[in-house]
mmCIF file of C-alpha atoms in Angstrom:
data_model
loop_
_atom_site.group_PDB
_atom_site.id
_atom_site.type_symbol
_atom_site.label_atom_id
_atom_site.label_comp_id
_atom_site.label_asym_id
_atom_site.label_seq_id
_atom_site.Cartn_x
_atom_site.Cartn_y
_atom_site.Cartn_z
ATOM 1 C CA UNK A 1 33.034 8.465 -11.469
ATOM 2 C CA UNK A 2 32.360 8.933 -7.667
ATOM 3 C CA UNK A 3 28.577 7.778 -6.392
ATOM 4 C CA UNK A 4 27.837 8.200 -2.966
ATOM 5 C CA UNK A 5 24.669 6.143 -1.918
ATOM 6 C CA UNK A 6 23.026 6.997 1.047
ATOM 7 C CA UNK A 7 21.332 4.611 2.657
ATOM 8 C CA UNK A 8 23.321 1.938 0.757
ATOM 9 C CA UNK A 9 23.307 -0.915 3.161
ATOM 10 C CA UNK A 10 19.668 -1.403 3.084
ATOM 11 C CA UNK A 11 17.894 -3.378 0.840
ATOM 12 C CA UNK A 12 17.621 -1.691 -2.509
ATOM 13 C CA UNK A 13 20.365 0.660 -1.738
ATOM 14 C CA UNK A 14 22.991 -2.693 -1.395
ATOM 15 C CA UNK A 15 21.399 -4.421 -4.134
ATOM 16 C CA UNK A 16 22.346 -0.838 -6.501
ATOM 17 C CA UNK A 17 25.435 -0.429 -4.751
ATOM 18 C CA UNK A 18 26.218 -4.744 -5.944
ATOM 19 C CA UNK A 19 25.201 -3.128 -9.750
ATOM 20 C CA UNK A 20 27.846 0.063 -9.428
ATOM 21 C CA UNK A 21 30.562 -2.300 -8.287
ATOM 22 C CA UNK A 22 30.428 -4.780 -11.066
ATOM 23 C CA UNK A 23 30.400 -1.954 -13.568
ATOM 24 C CA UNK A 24 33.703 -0.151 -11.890
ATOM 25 C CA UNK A 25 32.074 3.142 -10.327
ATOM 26 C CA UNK A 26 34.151 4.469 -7.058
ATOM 27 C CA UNK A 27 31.380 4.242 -4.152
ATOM 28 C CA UNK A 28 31.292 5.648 -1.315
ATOM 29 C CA UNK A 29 27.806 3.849 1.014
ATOM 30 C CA UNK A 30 27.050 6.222 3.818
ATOM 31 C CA UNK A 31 24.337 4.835 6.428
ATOM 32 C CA UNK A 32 23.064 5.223 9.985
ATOM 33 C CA UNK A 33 22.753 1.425 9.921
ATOM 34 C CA UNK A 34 18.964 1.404 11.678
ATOM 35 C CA UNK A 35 17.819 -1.418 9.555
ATOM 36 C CA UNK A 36 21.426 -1.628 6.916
ATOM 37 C CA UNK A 37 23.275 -4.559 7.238
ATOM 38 C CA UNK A 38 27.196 -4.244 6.186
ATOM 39 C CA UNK A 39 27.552 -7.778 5.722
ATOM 40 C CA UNK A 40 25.848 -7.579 2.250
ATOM 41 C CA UNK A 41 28.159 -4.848 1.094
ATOM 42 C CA UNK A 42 31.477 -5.543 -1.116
ATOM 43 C CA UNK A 43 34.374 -5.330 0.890
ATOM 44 C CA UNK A 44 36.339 -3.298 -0.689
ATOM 45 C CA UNK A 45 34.100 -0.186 -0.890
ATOM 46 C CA UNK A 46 34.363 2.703 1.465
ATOM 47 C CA UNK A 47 31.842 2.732 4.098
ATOM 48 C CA UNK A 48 30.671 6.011 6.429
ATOM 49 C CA UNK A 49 28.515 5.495 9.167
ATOM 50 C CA UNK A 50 26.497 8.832 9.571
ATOM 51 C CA UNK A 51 22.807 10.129 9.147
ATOM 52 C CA UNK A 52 21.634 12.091 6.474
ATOM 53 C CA UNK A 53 19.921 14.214 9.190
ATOM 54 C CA UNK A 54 22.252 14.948 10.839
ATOM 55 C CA UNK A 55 24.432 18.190 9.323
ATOM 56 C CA UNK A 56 27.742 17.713 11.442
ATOM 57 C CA UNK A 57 27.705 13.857 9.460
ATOM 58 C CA UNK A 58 26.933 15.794 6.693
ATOM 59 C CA UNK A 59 30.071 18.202 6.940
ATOM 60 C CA UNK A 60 32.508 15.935 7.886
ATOM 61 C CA UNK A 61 31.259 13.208 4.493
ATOM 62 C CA UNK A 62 31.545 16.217 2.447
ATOM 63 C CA UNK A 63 34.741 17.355 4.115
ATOM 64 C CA UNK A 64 36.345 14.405 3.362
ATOM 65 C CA UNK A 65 34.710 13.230 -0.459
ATOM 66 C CA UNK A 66 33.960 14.631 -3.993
ATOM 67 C CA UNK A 67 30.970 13.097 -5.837
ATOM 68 C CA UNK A 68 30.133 13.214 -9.415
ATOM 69 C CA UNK A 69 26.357 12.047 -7.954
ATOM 70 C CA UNK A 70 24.355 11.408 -4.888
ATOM 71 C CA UNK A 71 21.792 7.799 -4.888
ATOM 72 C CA UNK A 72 19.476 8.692 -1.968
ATOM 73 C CA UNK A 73 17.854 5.473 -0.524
ATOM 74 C CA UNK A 74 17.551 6.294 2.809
ATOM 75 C CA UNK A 75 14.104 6.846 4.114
ATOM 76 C CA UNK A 76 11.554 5.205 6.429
ATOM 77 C CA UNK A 77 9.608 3.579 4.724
ATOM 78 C CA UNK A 78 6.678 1.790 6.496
ATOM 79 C CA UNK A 79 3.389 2.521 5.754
ATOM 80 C CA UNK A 80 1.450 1.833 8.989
ATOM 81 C CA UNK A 81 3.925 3.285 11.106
ATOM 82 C CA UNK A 82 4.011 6.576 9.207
ATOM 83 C CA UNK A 83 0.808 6.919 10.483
ATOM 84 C CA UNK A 84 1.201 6.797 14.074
ATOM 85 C CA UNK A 85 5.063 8.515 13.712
ATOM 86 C CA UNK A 86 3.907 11.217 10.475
ATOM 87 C CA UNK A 87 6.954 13.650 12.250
ATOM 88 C CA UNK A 88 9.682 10.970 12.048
ATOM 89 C CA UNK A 89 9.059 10.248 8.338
ATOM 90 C CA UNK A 90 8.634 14.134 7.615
ATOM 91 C CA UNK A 91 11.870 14.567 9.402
ATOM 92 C CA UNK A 92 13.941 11.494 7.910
ATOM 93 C CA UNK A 93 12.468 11.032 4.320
ATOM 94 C CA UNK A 94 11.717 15.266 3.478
ATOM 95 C CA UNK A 95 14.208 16.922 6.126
ATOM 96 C CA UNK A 96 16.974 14.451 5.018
ATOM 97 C CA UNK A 97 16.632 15.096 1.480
ATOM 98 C CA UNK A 98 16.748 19.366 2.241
ATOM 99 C CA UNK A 99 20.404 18.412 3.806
ATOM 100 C CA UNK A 100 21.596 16.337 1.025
ATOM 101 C CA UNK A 101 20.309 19.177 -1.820
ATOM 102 C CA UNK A 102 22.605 21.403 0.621
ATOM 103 C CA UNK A 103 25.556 19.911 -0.183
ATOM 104 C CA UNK A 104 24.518 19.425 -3.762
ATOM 105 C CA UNK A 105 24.485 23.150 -3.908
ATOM 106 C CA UNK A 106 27.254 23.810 -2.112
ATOM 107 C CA UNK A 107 29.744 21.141 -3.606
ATOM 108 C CA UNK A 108 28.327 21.831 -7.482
ATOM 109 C CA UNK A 109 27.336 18.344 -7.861
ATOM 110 C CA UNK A 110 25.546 17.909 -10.626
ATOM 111 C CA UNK A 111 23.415 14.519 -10.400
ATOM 112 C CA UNK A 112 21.052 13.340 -7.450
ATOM 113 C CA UNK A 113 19.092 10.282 -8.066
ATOM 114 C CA UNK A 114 15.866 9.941 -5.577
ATOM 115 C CA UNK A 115 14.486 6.634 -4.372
ATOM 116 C CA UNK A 116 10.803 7.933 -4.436
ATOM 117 C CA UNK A 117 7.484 5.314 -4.466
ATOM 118 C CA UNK A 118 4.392 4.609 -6.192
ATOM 119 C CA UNK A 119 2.633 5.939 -2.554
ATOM 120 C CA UNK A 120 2.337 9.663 -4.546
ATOM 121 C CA UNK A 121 0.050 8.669 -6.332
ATOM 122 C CA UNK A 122 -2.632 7.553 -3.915
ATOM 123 C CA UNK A 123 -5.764 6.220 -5.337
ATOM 124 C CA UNK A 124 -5.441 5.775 -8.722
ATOM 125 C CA UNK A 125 -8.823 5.245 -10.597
ATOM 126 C CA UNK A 126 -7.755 3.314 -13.519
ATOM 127 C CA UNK A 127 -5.492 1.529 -10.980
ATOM 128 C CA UNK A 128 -2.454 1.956 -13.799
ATOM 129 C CA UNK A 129 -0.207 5.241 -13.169
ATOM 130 C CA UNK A 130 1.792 7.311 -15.571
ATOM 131 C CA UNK A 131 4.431 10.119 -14.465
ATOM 132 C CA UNK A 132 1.617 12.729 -15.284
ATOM 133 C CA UNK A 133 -1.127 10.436 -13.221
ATOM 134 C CA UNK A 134 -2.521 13.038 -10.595
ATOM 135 C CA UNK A 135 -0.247 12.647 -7.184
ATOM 136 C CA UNK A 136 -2.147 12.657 -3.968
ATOM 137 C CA UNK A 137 -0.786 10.278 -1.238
ATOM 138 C CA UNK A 138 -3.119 8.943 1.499
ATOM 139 C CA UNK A 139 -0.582 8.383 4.238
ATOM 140 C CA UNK A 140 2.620 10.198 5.463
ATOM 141 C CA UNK A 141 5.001 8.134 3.884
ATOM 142 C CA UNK A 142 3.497 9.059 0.491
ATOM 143 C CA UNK A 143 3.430 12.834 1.775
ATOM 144 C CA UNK A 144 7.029 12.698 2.791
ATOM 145 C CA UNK A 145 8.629 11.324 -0.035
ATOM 146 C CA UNK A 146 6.396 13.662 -2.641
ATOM 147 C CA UNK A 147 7.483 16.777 -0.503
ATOM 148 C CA UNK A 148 10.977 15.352 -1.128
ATOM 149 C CA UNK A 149 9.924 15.403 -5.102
ATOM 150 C CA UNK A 150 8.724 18.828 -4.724
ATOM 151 C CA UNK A 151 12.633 19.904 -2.857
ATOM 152 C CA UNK A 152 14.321 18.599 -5.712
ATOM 153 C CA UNK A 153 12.853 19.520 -8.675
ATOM 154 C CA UNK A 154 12.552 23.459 -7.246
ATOM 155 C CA UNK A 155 15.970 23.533 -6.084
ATOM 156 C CA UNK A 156 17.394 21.970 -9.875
ATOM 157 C CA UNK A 157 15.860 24.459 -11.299
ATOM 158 C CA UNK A 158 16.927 27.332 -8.945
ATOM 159 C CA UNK A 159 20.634 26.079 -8.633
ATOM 160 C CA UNK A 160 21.254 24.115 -12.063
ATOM 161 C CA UNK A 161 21.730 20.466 -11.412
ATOM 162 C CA UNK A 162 19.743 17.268 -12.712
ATOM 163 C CA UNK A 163 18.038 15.194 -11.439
ATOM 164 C CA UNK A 164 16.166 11.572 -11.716
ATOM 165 C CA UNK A 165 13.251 10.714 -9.607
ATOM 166 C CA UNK A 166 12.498 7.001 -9.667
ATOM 167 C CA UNK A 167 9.070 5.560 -8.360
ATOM 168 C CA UNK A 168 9.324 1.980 -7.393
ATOM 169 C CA UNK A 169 6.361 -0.336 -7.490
ATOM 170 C CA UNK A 170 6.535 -3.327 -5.549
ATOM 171 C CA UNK A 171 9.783 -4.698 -5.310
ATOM 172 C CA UNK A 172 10.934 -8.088 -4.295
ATOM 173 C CA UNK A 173 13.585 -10.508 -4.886
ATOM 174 C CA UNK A 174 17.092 -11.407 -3.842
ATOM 175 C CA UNK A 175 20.668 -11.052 -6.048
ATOM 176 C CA UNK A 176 21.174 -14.252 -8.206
ATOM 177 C CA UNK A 177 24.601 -14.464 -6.195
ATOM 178 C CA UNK A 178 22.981 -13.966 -2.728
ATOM 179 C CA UNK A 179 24.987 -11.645 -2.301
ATOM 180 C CA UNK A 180 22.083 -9.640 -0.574
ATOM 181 C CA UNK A 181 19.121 -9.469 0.255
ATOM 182 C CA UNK A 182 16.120 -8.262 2.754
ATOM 183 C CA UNK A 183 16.662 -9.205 6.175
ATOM 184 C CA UNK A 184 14.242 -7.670 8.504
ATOM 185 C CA UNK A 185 12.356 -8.747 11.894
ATOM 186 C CA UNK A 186 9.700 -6.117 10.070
ATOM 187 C CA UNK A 187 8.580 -8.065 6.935
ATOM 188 C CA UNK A 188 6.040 -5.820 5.319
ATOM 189 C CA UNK A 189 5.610 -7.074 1.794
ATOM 190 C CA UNK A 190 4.040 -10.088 0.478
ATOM 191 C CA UNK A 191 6.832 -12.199 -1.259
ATOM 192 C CA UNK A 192 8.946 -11.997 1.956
ATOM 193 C CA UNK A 193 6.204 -12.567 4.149
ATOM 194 C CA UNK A 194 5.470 -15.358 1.975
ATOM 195 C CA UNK A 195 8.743 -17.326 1.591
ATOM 196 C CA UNK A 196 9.255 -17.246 5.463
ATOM 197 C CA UNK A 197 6.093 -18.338 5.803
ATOM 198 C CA UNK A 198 7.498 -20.787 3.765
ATOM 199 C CA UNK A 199 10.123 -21.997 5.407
ATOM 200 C CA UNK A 200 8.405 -21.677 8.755
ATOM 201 C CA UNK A 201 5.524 -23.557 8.756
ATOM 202 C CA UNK A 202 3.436 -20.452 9.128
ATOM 203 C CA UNK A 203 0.410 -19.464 7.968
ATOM 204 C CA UNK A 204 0.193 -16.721 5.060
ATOM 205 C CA UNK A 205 -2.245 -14.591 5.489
ATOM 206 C CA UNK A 206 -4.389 -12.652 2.005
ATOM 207 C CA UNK A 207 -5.612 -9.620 3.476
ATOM 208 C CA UNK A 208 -8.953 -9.440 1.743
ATOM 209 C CA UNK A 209 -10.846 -11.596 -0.467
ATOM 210 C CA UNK A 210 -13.471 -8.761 -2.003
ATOM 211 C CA UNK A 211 -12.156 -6.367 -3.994
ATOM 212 C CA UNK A 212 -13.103 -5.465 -7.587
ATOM 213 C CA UNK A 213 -11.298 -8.067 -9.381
ATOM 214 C CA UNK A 214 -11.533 -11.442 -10.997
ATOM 215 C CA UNK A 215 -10.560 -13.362 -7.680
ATOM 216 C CA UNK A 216 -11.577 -10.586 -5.783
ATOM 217 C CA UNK A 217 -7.695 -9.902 -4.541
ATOM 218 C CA UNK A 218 -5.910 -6.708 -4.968
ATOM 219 C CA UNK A 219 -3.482 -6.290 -8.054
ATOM 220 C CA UNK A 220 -0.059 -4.819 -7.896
ATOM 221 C CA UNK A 221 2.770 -4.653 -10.222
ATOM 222 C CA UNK A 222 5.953 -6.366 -8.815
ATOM 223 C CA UNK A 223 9.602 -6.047 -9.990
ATOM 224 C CA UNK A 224 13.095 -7.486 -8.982
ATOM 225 C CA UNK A 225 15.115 -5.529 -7.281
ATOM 226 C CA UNK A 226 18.229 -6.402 -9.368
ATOM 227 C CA UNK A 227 16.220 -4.699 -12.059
ATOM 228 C CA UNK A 228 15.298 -1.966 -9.687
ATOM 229 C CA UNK A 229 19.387 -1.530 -9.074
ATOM 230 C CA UNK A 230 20.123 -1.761 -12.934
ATOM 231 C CA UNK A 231 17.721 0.893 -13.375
ATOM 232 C CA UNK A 232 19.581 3.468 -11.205
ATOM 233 C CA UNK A 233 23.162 2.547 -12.991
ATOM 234 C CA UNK A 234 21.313 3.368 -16.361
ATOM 235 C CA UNK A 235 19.537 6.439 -14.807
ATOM 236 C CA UNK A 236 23.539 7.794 -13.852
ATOM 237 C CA UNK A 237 24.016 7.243 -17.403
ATOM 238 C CA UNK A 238 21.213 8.625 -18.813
ATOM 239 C CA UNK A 239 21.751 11.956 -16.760
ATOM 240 C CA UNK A 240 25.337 11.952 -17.623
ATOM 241 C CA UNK A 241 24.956 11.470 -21.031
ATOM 242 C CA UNK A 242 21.774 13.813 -21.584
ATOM 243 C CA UNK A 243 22.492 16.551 -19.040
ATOM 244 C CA UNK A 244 18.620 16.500 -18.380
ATOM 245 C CA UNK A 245 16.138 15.566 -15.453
ATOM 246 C CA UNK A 246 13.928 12.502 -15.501
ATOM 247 C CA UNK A 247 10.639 10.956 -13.421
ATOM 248 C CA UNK A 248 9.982 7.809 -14.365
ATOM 249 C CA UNK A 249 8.060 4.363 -12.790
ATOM 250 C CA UNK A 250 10.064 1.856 -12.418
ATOM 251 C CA UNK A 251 7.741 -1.409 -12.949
ATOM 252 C CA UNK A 252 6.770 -3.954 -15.412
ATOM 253 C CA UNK A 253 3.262 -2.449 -16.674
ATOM 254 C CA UNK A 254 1.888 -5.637 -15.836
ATOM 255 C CA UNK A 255 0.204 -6.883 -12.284
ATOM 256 C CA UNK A 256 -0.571 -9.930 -10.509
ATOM 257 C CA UNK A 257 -3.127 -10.273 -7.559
ATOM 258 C CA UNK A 258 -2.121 -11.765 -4.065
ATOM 259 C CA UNK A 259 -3.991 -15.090 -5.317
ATOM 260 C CA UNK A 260 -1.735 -15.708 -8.371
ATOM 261 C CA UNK A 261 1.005 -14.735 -6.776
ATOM 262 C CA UNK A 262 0.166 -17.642 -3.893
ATOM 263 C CA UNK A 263 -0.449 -19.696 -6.586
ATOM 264 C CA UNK A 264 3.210 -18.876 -7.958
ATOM 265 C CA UNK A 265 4.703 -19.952 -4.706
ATOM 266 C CA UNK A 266 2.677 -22.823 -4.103
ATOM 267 C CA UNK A 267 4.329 -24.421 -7.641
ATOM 268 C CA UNK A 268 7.508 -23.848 -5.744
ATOM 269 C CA UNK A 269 6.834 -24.393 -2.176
ATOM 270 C CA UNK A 270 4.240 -25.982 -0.340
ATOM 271 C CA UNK A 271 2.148 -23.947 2.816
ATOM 272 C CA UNK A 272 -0.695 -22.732 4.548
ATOM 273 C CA UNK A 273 -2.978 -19.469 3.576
ATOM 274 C CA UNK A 274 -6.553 -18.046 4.921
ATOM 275 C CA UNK A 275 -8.035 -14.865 4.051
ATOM 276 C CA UNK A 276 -8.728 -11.708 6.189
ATOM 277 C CA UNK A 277 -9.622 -8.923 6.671
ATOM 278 C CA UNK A 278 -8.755 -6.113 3.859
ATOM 279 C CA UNK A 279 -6.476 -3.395 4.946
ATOM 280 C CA UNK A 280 -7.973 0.418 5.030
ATOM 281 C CA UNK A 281 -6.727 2.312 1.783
ATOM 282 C CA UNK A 282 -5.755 -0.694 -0.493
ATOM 283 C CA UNK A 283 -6.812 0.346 -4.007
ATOM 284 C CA UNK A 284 -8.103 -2.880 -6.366
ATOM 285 C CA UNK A 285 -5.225 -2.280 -8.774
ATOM 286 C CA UNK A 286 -2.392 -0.394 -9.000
ATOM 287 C CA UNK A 287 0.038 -0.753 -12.140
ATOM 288 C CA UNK A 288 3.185 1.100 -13.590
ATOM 289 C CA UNK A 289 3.181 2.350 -16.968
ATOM 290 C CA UNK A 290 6.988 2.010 -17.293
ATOM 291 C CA UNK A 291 7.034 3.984 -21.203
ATOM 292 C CA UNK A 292 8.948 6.471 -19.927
ATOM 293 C CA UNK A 293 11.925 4.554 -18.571
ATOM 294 C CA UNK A 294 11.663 2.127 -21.699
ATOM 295 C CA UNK A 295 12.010 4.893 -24.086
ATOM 296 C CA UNK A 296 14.437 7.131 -22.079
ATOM 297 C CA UNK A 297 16.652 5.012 -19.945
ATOM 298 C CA UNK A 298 16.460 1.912 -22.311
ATOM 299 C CA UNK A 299 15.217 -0.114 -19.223
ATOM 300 C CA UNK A 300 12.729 -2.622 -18.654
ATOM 301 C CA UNK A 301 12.061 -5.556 -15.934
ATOM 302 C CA UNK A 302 13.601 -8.874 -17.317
ATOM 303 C CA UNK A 303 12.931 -10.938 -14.277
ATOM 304 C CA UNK A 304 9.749 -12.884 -13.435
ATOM 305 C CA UNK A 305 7.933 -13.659 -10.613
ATOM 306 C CA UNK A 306 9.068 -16.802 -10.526
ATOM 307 C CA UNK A 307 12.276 -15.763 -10.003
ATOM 308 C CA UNK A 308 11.295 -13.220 -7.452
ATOM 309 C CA UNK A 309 10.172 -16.132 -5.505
ATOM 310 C CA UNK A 310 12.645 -17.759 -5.395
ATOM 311 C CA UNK A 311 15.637 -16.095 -5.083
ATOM 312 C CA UNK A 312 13.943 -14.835 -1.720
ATOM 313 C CA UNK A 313 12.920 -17.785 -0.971
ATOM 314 C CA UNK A 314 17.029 -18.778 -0.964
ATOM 315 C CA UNK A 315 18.175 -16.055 0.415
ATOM 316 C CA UNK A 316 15.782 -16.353 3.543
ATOM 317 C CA UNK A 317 16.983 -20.094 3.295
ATOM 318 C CA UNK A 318 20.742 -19.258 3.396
ATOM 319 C CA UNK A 319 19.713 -16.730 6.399
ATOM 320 C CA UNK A 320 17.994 -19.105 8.707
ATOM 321 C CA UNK A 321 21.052 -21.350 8.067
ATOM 322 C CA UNK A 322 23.230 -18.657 9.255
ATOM 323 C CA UNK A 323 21.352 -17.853 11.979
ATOM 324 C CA UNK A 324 21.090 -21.518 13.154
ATOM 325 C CA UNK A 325 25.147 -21.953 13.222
#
């Protein structure tokens, strides 16, 4: 079976494309390379470099390939910024996706997987989110990638192909092999943010110490993104093998706040925190319930946070080593 991923040099993307190429698929990774890194890919995969934007990079991938099913990871993906830039993440993360369900059409391919995000589902009361949880994003990152939702699941039912739409929580982590991993001069999440802070002697930084919680710090649910990749081989097989469409959560339907996750690290690493400031629109609590890919793609996080710690925490090792030679 062919599988092109787009956007498969990045960080989840490369970690899935790592789980296709121990289990045999063909892969093709197309990428614009904007924040991809090839040196994390296998070698002996093909690699394109073009934009899913951009329709004559479109034409000639098509021209040259036949796909049994498109992984979409490539998107823009940074909160803050898709508030200042709202047009660039409409036009990369919504725009892009109306170019690749093109080619779906017009090639007859039959199975698109979408990288989507908890961010649909804005403020969620309860703070834990089902698939049928109301969706209503409060920034344009959330807006573009539901408006990509919304492209998909009207065109597979217009023009007959299936889908699986899968909303990632907080994901973090490094391959056991470090083989890959995220390297960014943009660190936006907290494990990264952490470990470096780690290793450099910086100070960490827990963005508010008052919301409605035991230790008054916010709760998410994290996952490992080698669990995140395993879950896209098993939604291929699930669509595959069911010839039906799927939204699921992909998380552990469990959460940790910032605190006990500091406290995690500090067991393995010794630094420096202090509180600030809380950020505008950070819910108290916000929580997968993963039922729905449990029961349907037999898939659940194995990994703790533990290990999401510190497989970063090597990886951003072995990357400062590099970096140093």
């Amino acid at each position: 079976m062919k599988v092109l991923v787009c956007g498969g040099a990045g960080y989840i993307g490369g970690h899935t494309v790592w789980s296709l190429y121990d289990k045999g698929y063909d892969i093709v990774v197309f990428d614009n390379l904007s924040t991809g890194n090839l040196e994390y890919l296998p070698k002996n995969i093909t690699f394109i470099k073009g934009d899913i934007t951009n329709k004559k990079d479109l034409d000639e991938l098509f021209k040259k390939h036949d796909f049994d099913c498109i992984m979409d990871f490539a998107a823009k993906i940074v909160v803050p910024e898709s508030v200042i830039k709202p047009l660039e993440y409409f036009f990369n993360n919504t725009e892009g996706v109306r170019l690749l369900i093109e080619k779906v059409v017009e090639k007859n391919i039959k199975n698109f997987i979408f990288s989507s995000t908890a961010a649909v589902y804005g403020q969620i009361q309860s703070g834990i989110c089902d698939e049928n949880s109301f969706l209503n994003p409060i920034n344009p990152y959330g807006d573009s990638k539901l408006a990509a939702e919304k492209i998909i699941q009207s065109s597979a039912y217009a023009y007959k192909f299936n889908y699986a739409i899968l909303r990632y929580f907080n994901v973090a982590g490094a391959d056991s092999k470090l083989r890959c991993g995220l390297k960014s001069n943009n660190l936006s999440h907290i494990v990264p943010i952490m470990t470096n802070s780690m290793l450099n002697k910086s100070i960490f930084k827990i963005f508010g110490d008052d919301y409605n919680t035991k230790d008054k710090t916010c709760i998410r649910d994290y996952v490992h993104v080698s669990d995140v990749a395993l879950a896209h081989v098993k939604a291929l097989e699930y669509l595959v093998n069911s010839n039906k469409s799927i939204i699921a959560n992909l998380g552990s339907n469990d959460g940790f706040s910032v605190k006990q996750v500091v406290d995690e690290g500090l067991k393995y690493h010794n630094f420096k925190y202090e509180y600030a400031s809380r950020r505008a629109g950070d819910p108290d609590k916000l929580i997968a319930s993963n039922k729905i890919a449990k029961e349907f793609l037999k898939w659940e996080p194995k990994i703790s946070l533990k290990e999401m710690i510190k497989s970063d925490f090597s990886f951003r090792k072995k990357l400062k080593n590099t970096e140093s030679k």
